[in-house]
Short mmCIF file of C-alpha atoms and ligand atoms in Angstrom, two decimals:
data_model
loop_
_atom_site.label_atom_id
_atom_site.label_comp_id
_atom_site.label_asym_id
_atom_site.label_seq_id
_atom_site.Cartn_x
_atom_site.Cartn_y
_atom_site.Cartn_z
CA MET U 8 -8.14 -10.76 21.90
CA ARG U 9 -4.54 -11.65 22.40
CA THR U 10 -1.74 -9.30 23.32
CA VAL U 11 1.39 -9.64 21.20
CA ASN U 12 4.74 -7.89 21.03
CA ALA U 13 5.45 -5.44 18.25
CA TYR U 14 7.54 -2.43 17.22
CA ALA U 15 5.51 0.71 16.66
CA ALA U 16 6.02 4.23 15.39
CA PRO U 17 4.63 6.61 18.06
CA SER U 18 4.44 9.50 15.58
CA ALA U 19 5.72 10.66 12.20
CA THR U 20 8.97 11.93 13.66
CA GLU U 21 9.89 9.74 16.65
CA PRO U 22 11.90 6.50 16.41
CA LEU U 23 10.08 3.17 16.46
CA GLY U 24 10.12 1.29 19.76
CA PRO U 25 8.81 -1.85 21.47
CA THR U 26 5.15 -2.07 22.40
CA THR U 27 2.26 -4.52 22.62
CA ILE U 28 -0.80 -4.65 20.39
CA GLN U 29 -4.04 -6.62 20.32
CA ARG U 30 -4.77 -9.25 17.70
CA ARG U 31 -8.41 -10.25 17.25
CA ASP U 32 -9.84 -13.62 18.29
CA LEU U 33 -9.97 -16.00 15.37
CA GLY U 34 -13.11 -15.75 13.27
CA PRO U 35 -14.34 -18.85 11.43
CA HIS U 36 -12.07 -18.17 8.43
CA ASP U 37 -9.10 -16.60 10.23
CA VAL U 38 -5.64 -18.04 10.69
CA LEU U 39 -3.15 -17.08 13.38
CA ILE U 40 0.38 -16.75 12.05
CA GLU U 41 3.51 -16.76 14.16
CA ILE U 42 5.73 -14.37 12.24
CA ALA U 43 9.29 -15.54 11.53
CA TYR U 44 10.53 -12.58 9.47
CA ALA U 45 9.23 -9.23 8.25
CA GLY U 46 10.74 -7.21 5.40
CA ILE U 47 11.20 -3.44 5.42
CA CYS U 48 9.55 -1.73 2.44
CA HIS U 49 10.04 1.93 1.58
CA SER U 50 6.24 2.21 1.89
CA ASP U 51 6.56 1.51 5.64
CA ILE U 52 8.67 4.65 5.93
CA SER U 53 6.51 6.76 3.59
CA THR U 54 3.40 5.81 5.58
CA VAL U 55 4.89 6.71 8.96
CA ARG U 56 6.61 9.89 7.77
CA GLY U 57 3.33 11.10 6.27
CA ASP U 58 4.44 11.25 2.62
CA TRP U 59 0.94 10.20 1.52
CA GLY U 60 -1.05 11.88 4.30
CA PRO U 61 -1.29 11.51 8.06
CA ALA U 62 -1.11 8.01 9.59
CA ALA U 63 -2.99 6.64 12.63
CA PHE U 64 -0.50 6.49 15.51
CA PRO U 65 0.80 4.52 17.28
CA LEU U 66 1.27 2.39 14.17
CA VAL U 67 2.88 -0.98 13.49
CA VAL U 68 3.90 -1.20 9.84
CA GLY U 69 5.29 -4.11 7.77
CA HIS U 70 3.64 -5.86 4.84
CA GLU U 71 6.23 -8.46 3.92
CA ILE U 72 5.39 -11.21 6.36
CA ALA U 73 6.58 -14.83 6.45
CA GLY U 74 5.75 -17.31 9.19
CA VAL U 75 3.95 -20.43 10.33
CA VAL U 76 0.26 -21.08 10.94
CA THR U 77 -0.23 -21.83 14.65
CA GLU U 78 -4.03 -21.85 14.91
CA VAL U 79 -6.96 -21.91 12.48
CA GLY U 80 -10.61 -20.91 12.76
CA PRO U 81 -13.25 -23.68 12.64
CA GLU U 82 -14.15 -23.18 8.96
CA VAL U 83 -10.65 -22.74 7.54
CA THR U 84 -9.96 -25.11 4.64
CA LEU U 85 -6.98 -23.51 2.84
CA HIS U 86 -4.32 -23.75 5.56
CA GLN U 87 -3.33 -26.03 8.41
CA VAL U 88 -1.40 -25.62 11.61
CA GLY U 89 2.29 -25.90 10.72
CA ASP U 90 1.96 -24.54 7.17
CA ARG U 91 4.62 -22.10 5.94
CA VAL U 92 2.75 -18.99 4.85
CA GLY U 93 3.10 -15.37 3.83
CA VAL U 94 1.07 -12.17 3.96
CA GLY U 95 1.64 -9.14 1.76
CA CYS U 96 0.05 -5.71 1.42
CA MET U 97 -3.60 -6.85 1.45
CA VAL U 98 -5.53 -8.59 4.22
CA ASN U 99 -9.02 -8.36 2.69
CA SER U 100 -11.14 -6.69 0.00
CA CYS U 101 -14.84 -6.12 -0.69
CA ARG U 102 -15.15 -9.41 -2.62
CA GLU U 103 -18.10 -8.13 -4.66
CA CYS U 104 -16.94 -5.34 -6.97
CA VAL U 105 -16.17 -6.10 -10.61
CA ASN U 106 -12.42 -6.12 -10.01
CA CYS U 107 -12.64 -8.38 -6.94
CA LEU U 108 -14.89 -10.75 -8.90
CA ALA U 109 -12.28 -10.75 -11.67
CA GLY U 110 -9.66 -11.86 -9.13
CA LEU U 111 -7.93 -8.48 -9.09
CA GLU U 112 -8.37 -7.60 -5.41
CA GLN U 113 -5.52 -5.09 -5.60
CA TYR U 114 -7.81 -2.94 -7.73
CA CYS U 115 -10.86 -3.39 -5.45
CA LEU U 116 -13.12 -0.45 -6.25
CA LYS U 117 -13.83 0.09 -2.55
CA GLY U 118 -10.11 -0.06 -1.74
CA PHE U 119 -8.52 -3.29 -0.51
CA THR U 120 -7.87 -3.61 3.21
CA GLN U 121 -4.22 -2.71 3.59
CA THR U 122 -2.12 -4.72 6.01
CA TYR U 123 -1.49 -1.65 8.17
CA ASN U 124 -2.87 1.85 8.74
CA TYR U 125 -6.24 0.98 7.24
CA PRO U 126 -9.74 0.73 8.76
CA ASP U 127 -10.62 -2.96 9.20
CA ALA U 128 -14.15 -4.41 9.07
CA ASP U 129 -14.35 -4.34 12.91
CA GLY U 130 -13.53 -0.63 13.03
CA THR U 131 -9.97 -1.05 14.27
CA ILE U 132 -6.94 0.15 12.31
CA THR U 133 -4.91 -2.68 10.80
CA GLN U 134 -1.46 -3.24 12.30
CA GLY U 135 1.33 -4.80 10.26
CA GLY U 136 4.12 -7.30 10.43
CA TYR U 137 6.73 -5.71 12.74
CA SER U 138 5.24 -8.03 15.32
CA THR U 139 5.33 -11.61 16.61
CA HIS U 140 1.87 -12.67 15.39
CA VAL U 141 -0.85 -11.62 12.98
CA VAL U 142 -4.43 -12.78 12.34
CA VAL U 143 -5.52 -12.84 8.69
CA VAL U 144 -8.50 -14.25 6.83
CA GLU U 145 -7.45 -17.46 5.08
CA ASP U 146 -7.83 -16.45 1.43
CA PHE U 147 -5.41 -13.53 1.84
CA VAL U 148 -2.70 -15.87 3.12
CA LEU U 149 -0.15 -17.23 0.62
CA LYS U 150 1.58 -20.59 0.63
CA LEU U 151 5.37 -20.38 0.74
CA PRO U 152 7.18 -22.89 -1.47
CA GLU U 153 9.50 -25.19 0.52
CA ALA U 154 12.46 -24.09 -1.62
CA ILE U 155 12.34 -20.50 -0.34
CA PRO U 156 13.56 -19.90 3.22
CA PHE U 157 11.33 -17.68 5.39
CA GLU U 158 13.70 -14.72 5.51
CA LYS U 159 13.99 -14.65 1.72
CA ALA U 160 10.29 -15.24 1.16
CA ALA U 161 9.23 -12.18 3.17
CA PRO U 162 10.34 -9.50 0.65
CA LEU U 163 8.66 -11.36 -2.19
CA LEU U 164 5.27 -10.54 -0.64
CA CYS U 165 5.63 -6.89 -1.66
CA ALA U 166 8.85 -6.18 -3.59
CA GLY U 167 8.50 -9.45 -5.50
CA ILE U 168 4.88 -9.17 -6.55
CA THR U 169 4.98 -5.42 -7.21
CA THR U 170 7.64 -5.97 -9.87
CA TYR U 171 6.45 -9.36 -11.15
CA SER U 172 2.95 -8.07 -11.92
CA PRO U 173 3.87 -5.26 -14.37
CA LEU U 174 6.63 -7.36 -15.95
CA ALA U 175 4.09 -10.11 -16.61
CA HIS U 176 1.31 -7.73 -17.67
CA TRP U 177 3.52 -5.90 -20.19
CA ASN U 178 4.97 -9.19 -21.48
CA ALA U 179 8.62 -8.96 -20.47
CA GLY U 180 10.32 -11.93 -22.09
CA PRO U 181 12.64 -13.07 -24.83
CA GLY U 182 13.14 -10.32 -27.40
CA THR U 183 12.00 -7.49 -25.11
CA LYS U 184 14.24 -4.78 -23.69
CA VAL U 185 13.37 -3.88 -20.10
CA ALA U 186 14.90 -1.07 -18.06
CA VAL U 187 14.62 -0.80 -14.29
CA ILE U 188 15.03 2.62 -12.66
CA GLY U 189 16.46 2.36 -9.12
CA MET U 190 18.40 -0.58 -7.65
CA GLY U 191 16.68 -0.78 -4.29
CA GLY U 192 14.30 -3.35 -2.82
CA LEU U 193 11.83 -3.39 -5.71
CA GLY U 194 14.44 -2.61 -8.35
CA HIS U 195 16.76 -5.53 -7.58
CA MET U 196 13.78 -7.92 -7.66
CA ALA U 197 12.69 -6.43 -10.99
CA VAL U 198 16.16 -7.19 -12.38
CA LYS U 199 16.08 -10.81 -11.19
CA ILE U 200 12.52 -11.47 -12.35
CA ALA U 201 12.84 -9.76 -15.76
CA HIS U 202 16.07 -11.70 -16.36
CA ALA U 203 14.36 -14.99 -15.44
CA MET U 204 11.50 -14.12 -17.80
CA GLY U 205 14.09 -13.90 -20.59
CA ALA U 206 14.17 -10.14 -21.19
CA GLU U 207 17.30 -8.08 -21.90
CA VAL U 208 17.64 -6.07 -18.71
CA THR U 209 19.20 -2.64 -18.17
CA VAL U 210 19.56 -0.94 -14.80
CA LEU U 211 19.28 2.85 -14.66
CA SER U 212 20.75 3.83 -11.31
CA GLN U 213 21.83 7.19 -9.93
CA SER U 214 25.47 6.07 -9.98
CA LEU U 215 27.64 3.09 -10.92
CA ARG U 216 28.16 2.26 -7.21
CA LYS U 217 26.06 -0.93 -7.41
CA ARG U 218 27.04 -1.90 -10.97
CA ASP U 219 28.81 -5.16 -10.12
CA ASP U 220 25.86 -6.25 -8.00
CA GLY U 221 23.37 -5.41 -10.75
CA LEU U 222 25.27 -7.38 -13.37
CA GLY U 223 25.60 -10.25 -10.90
CA LEU U 224 21.83 -10.30 -10.34
CA GLY U 225 21.15 -10.74 -14.05
CA ALA U 226 21.27 -7.28 -15.63
CA ASP U 227 22.83 -7.16 -19.10
CA HIS U 228 23.67 -3.45 -18.92
CA TYR U 229 24.04 -0.87 -16.16
CA PHE U 230 24.05 2.91 -16.62
CA ALA U 231 24.31 5.93 -14.35
CA THR U 232 21.49 8.44 -14.78
CA SER U 233 23.73 11.17 -13.33
CA ASP U 234 25.61 11.01 -16.66
CA PRO U 235 23.68 12.94 -19.36
CA ALA U 236 25.32 10.72 -22.03
CA THR U 237 23.18 7.82 -20.73
CA PHE U 238 20.02 9.51 -22.05
CA GLU U 239 21.54 10.20 -25.46
CA ARG U 240 22.93 6.72 -25.82
CA LEU U 241 19.74 4.89 -24.81
CA ALA U 242 17.18 7.09 -26.61
CA ASN U 243 14.27 5.12 -28.20
CA THR U 244 15.51 1.79 -26.79
CA PHE U 245 13.16 0.12 -24.29
CA ASP U 246 9.86 -1.73 -24.68
CA LEU U 247 9.22 -1.42 -20.97
CA ILE U 248 10.66 0.73 -18.20
CA VAL U 249 9.79 -0.05 -14.59
CA ASN U 250 10.29 3.00 -12.38
CA THR U 251 10.83 2.04 -8.74
CA VAL U 252 12.07 5.43 -7.51
CA SER U 253 10.40 6.74 -4.36
CA SER U 254 11.10 10.38 -5.19
CA ALA U 255 9.30 12.68 -7.66
CA ASP U 256 12.53 14.57 -8.17
CA ILE U 257 13.50 12.70 -11.35
CA ASP U 258 13.72 13.57 -15.04
CA ILE U 259 10.57 11.75 -16.10
CA ALA U 260 10.64 13.29 -19.62
CA GLY U 261 14.19 12.01 -19.99
CA TYR U 262 13.10 8.48 -19.04
CA LEU U 263 10.11 8.59 -21.41
CA SER U 264 12.48 9.49 -24.25
CA LEU U 265 14.16 6.11 -23.75
CA LEU U 266 11.01 4.21 -24.81
CA THR U 267 10.79 2.70 -28.28
CA LEU U 268 7.63 2.64 -30.44
CA ASP U 269 4.60 1.73 -28.30
CA GLY U 270 6.83 1.37 -25.26
CA THR U 271 5.46 1.79 -21.73
CA LEU U 272 6.94 3.38 -18.64
CA VAL U 273 5.16 1.84 -15.68
CA ASN U 274 5.48 3.61 -12.37
CA VAL U 275 5.53 1.49 -9.24
CA GLY U 276 7.45 4.04 -7.18
CA ALA U 277 5.05 6.04 -5.03
CA PRO U 278 6.36 9.55 -4.34
CA GLY U 279 4.28 11.89 -2.24
CA GLU U 280 4.51 14.62 -4.87
CA PRO U 281 3.01 14.44 -8.41
CA LEU U 282 5.24 13.51 -11.32
CA PRO U 283 5.12 16.12 -14.10
CA ILE U 284 4.40 14.25 -17.37
CA PRO U 285 5.12 16.36 -20.48
CA VAL U 286 2.63 15.12 -23.08
CA PHE U 287 4.99 15.73 -25.97
CA ALA U 288 7.27 13.06 -24.53
CA LEU U 289 4.32 10.65 -24.95
CA PHE U 290 3.49 11.73 -28.53
CA GLY U 291 6.86 10.58 -29.84
CA ASN U 292 6.86 6.81 -30.44
CA ARG U 293 3.20 6.64 -29.23
CA ARG U 294 4.51 6.05 -25.70
CA SER U 295 2.45 5.12 -22.65
CA PHE U 296 2.85 6.15 -19.03
CA ALA U 297 1.22 3.67 -16.65
CA GLY U 298 0.95 2.68 -13.00
CA SER U 299 0.71 -0.68 -11.29
CA SER U 300 -0.32 -1.65 -7.76
CA ILE U 301 1.13 -4.77 -6.11
CA GLY U 302 -0.60 -7.89 -7.57
CA SER U 303 -3.59 -10.11 -6.87
CA ILE U 304 -3.54 -12.98 -4.41
CA ALA U 305 -3.55 -15.49 -7.28
CA GLU U 306 -0.73 -13.68 -9.05
CA THR U 307 1.24 -13.46 -5.80
CA GLN U 308 1.03 -17.24 -5.49
CA GLU U 309 2.08 -17.53 -9.15
CA MET U 310 5.06 -15.23 -8.44
CA LEU U 311 6.13 -17.29 -5.39
CA ASP U 312 6.02 -20.47 -7.44
CA PHE U 313 7.89 -18.73 -10.31
CA CYS U 314 10.63 -17.62 -7.90
CA ALA U 315 10.94 -21.12 -6.45
CA LYS U 316 11.13 -22.64 -9.92
CA HIS U 317 13.75 -20.17 -11.16
CA ASP U 318 15.69 -20.15 -7.89
CA ILE U 319 15.10 -16.44 -7.38
CA ALA U 320 15.23 -14.79 -3.98
CA PRO U 321 15.97 -11.30 -2.73
CA GLU U 322 19.39 -10.19 -1.50
CA ILE U 323 18.80 -9.44 2.15
CA GLU U 324 20.42 -7.95 5.23
CA LEU U 325 19.06 -9.66 8.33
CA ILE U 326 18.54 -7.35 11.29
CA THR U 327 16.88 -7.33 14.70
CA ALA U 328 14.13 -5.02 15.92
CA GLN U 329 16.70 -2.81 17.62
CA ASP U 330 18.23 -2.03 14.21
CA ILE U 331 15.01 -0.87 12.50
CA ASN U 332 15.52 2.87 12.95
CA ARG U 333 19.03 2.71 11.54
CA ALA U 334 17.86 0.51 8.67
CA TRP U 335 15.17 3.08 7.79
CA GLU U 336 17.82 5.80 7.57
CA ARG U 337 19.85 3.61 5.24
CA VAL U 338 16.81 2.96 3.01
CA LEU U 339 16.21 6.72 2.81
CA ALA U 340 19.87 7.20 1.83
CA SER U 341 19.56 4.60 -1.02
CA ASP U 342 22.01 2.48 0.99
CA VAL U 343 20.02 -0.74 1.09
CA ARG U 344 21.54 -3.96 -0.28
CA TYR U 345 18.90 -4.84 -1.13
CA ARG U 346 16.17 -5.53 1.42
CA PHE U 347 16.30 -5.35 5.21
CA VAL U 348 14.54 -8.27 6.87
CA ILE U 349 13.74 -8.27 10.59
CA ASP U 350 14.05 -11.46 12.65
CA ALA U 351 10.67 -11.52 14.41
CA ALA U 352 12.19 -13.39 17.37
CA SER U 353 13.64 -10.01 18.35
CA PHE U 354 10.15 -8.56 18.90
CA ALA U 355 9.50 -11.06 21.70
P1 NAP Z 416 14.07 1.54 -1.99
O1 NAP Z 416 14.59 0.21 -1.55
O2 NAP Z 416 14.38 2.75 -1.22
O3 NAP Z 416 14.54 1.72 -3.53
C1 NAP Z 416 14.31 2.88 -4.27
C2 NAP Z 416 15.55 3.15 -5.15
O4 NAP Z 416 15.25 4.27 -5.97
C3 NAP Z 416 16.79 3.53 -4.38
O5 NAP Z 416 17.52 2.43 -3.93
C4 NAP Z 416 17.56 4.31 -5.43
O6 NAP Z 416 18.22 3.41 -6.31
C5 NAP Z 416 16.46 5.00 -6.21
N1 NAP Z 416 16.26 6.39 -5.73
C6 NAP Z 416 15.94 6.80 -4.49
N2 NAP Z 416 15.83 8.14 -4.44
C7 NAP Z 416 16.09 8.58 -5.68
C8 NAP Z 416 16.13 9.87 -6.27
N3 NAP Z 416 15.89 10.98 -5.55
N4 NAP Z 416 16.40 9.95 -7.58
C9 NAP Z 416 16.66 8.86 -8.29
N5 NAP Z 416 16.64 7.62 -7.77
C10 NAP Z 416 16.35 7.47 -6.49
O7 NAP Z 416 12.48 1.50 -2.07
P2 NAP Z 416 11.51 0.26 -2.39
O8 NAP Z 416 11.12 -0.40 -1.14
O9 NAP Z 416 12.09 -0.50 -3.50
O10 NAP Z 416 10.22 1.06 -2.89
C11 NAP Z 416 10.30 1.86 -4.05
C12 NAP Z 416 9.04 2.69 -4.21
O11 NAP Z 416 7.97 1.83 -4.57
C13 NAP Z 416 8.57 3.40 -2.96
O12 NAP Z 416 8.04 4.66 -3.33
C14 NAP Z 416 7.46 2.51 -2.43
O13 NAP Z 416 6.56 3.19 -1.61
C15 NAP Z 416 6.85 2.08 -3.73
N6 NAP Z 416 6.04 0.86 -3.70
C16 NAP Z 416 4.97 0.80 -4.53
C17 NAP Z 416 4.22 -0.35 -4.61
C18 NAP Z 416 3.08 -0.44 -5.59
O14 NAP Z 416 2.18 -1.26 -5.40
N7 NAP Z 416 3.10 0.31 -6.67
C19 NAP Z 416 4.53 -1.44 -3.80
C20 NAP Z 416 5.65 -1.35 -2.98
C21 NAP Z 416 6.41 -0.20 -2.93
P3 NAP Z 416 19.63 3.82 -7.01
O15 NAP Z 416 20.55 4.13 -5.90
O16 NAP Z 416 19.98 2.59 -7.77
O17 NAP Z 416 19.38 4.98 -7.93
ZN1 ZN Z 417 5.75 -2.62 0.13
ZN1 ZN Z 418 -13.76 -5.09 -4.37
#
């Protein structure tokens, strides 16, 4: 075991603060990563605040991790000391269910091992990336393209792949009209990626506050959902809508009415409360309502290489560990532009 510095949530209601945690000794296939940067995902906050059920405290969250390999287990073949690497939301899976065998570990039928707040094979609870180091089995570690700096690579490991995967699966590209609901961490990546894929991109945001940014990131159109005229004007328009909103308090029937024939609204936002889906909104235009969970390891590598090739990276605000609690409040207030990234040197 090695003791490393981290920032932990002591409970659902108290601020995060400095602590130390144990990282396991390297197994034959483990790599030790010295973390350079960790992104802040809304899921970190939802987990700690108990939106999806109680968490195991004290808890270190963070599943957007970028760093350097500093040690490898004796049987590691995929990575070497000095490699630039990333870790996202998964650190393992069962490796034997039909979905794992199909290379879709994010849909592991036994549940993939989440990077934090999840029972690990050794009985401990996984602890995430708000920390100086992490130990991860080699095949759940991604290679970071040279072209992407560490601090910009980190958010790709969750926000990037979670939006890339549904856009790729539902064939966003030339000739398709894609709408993105919510211009936050996931939403702004969805805009950039859908634009790079060649789709016509529309942002549906609560207000026009971030309109100039959205158009600058590659959106073709930008509408405020607080204006009822938006729903009339855009009725029956989109082939694909990606909903990134973290709240269930949205007009889901209104959004479904914006889908064209055979269009799909895919939900990646993960509110704690159920979304009420009126079936009649699905009957019209033979619409589909779908969900999507992160992306596989192979697809995450594909996304990283796609982002490097298309010169895509998140818009980030770099912070230190001492700023995390304030940054969380800003995320909750939809005041993130557009991903907070923590300099892991400040955990030391
Ligand atoms: P975020 O940065 O907070 O962005 C969410 C955006 O949604 C906000 O910036 C805001 O954009 C909009 N929004 C927030 N509250 C709203 C409300 N009450 N009504 C309407 N719009 C609202 O969060 P994130 O990190 O992108 O994560 C988004 C969601 O995805 C979270 O629920 C997270 O847990 C989930 N998630 C899911 C997966 C998955 O695998 N499916 C992976 C990662 C994250 P505007 O101001 O532009 O309206
Ligand atoms: Zn996330
Ligand atoms: Zn499995």
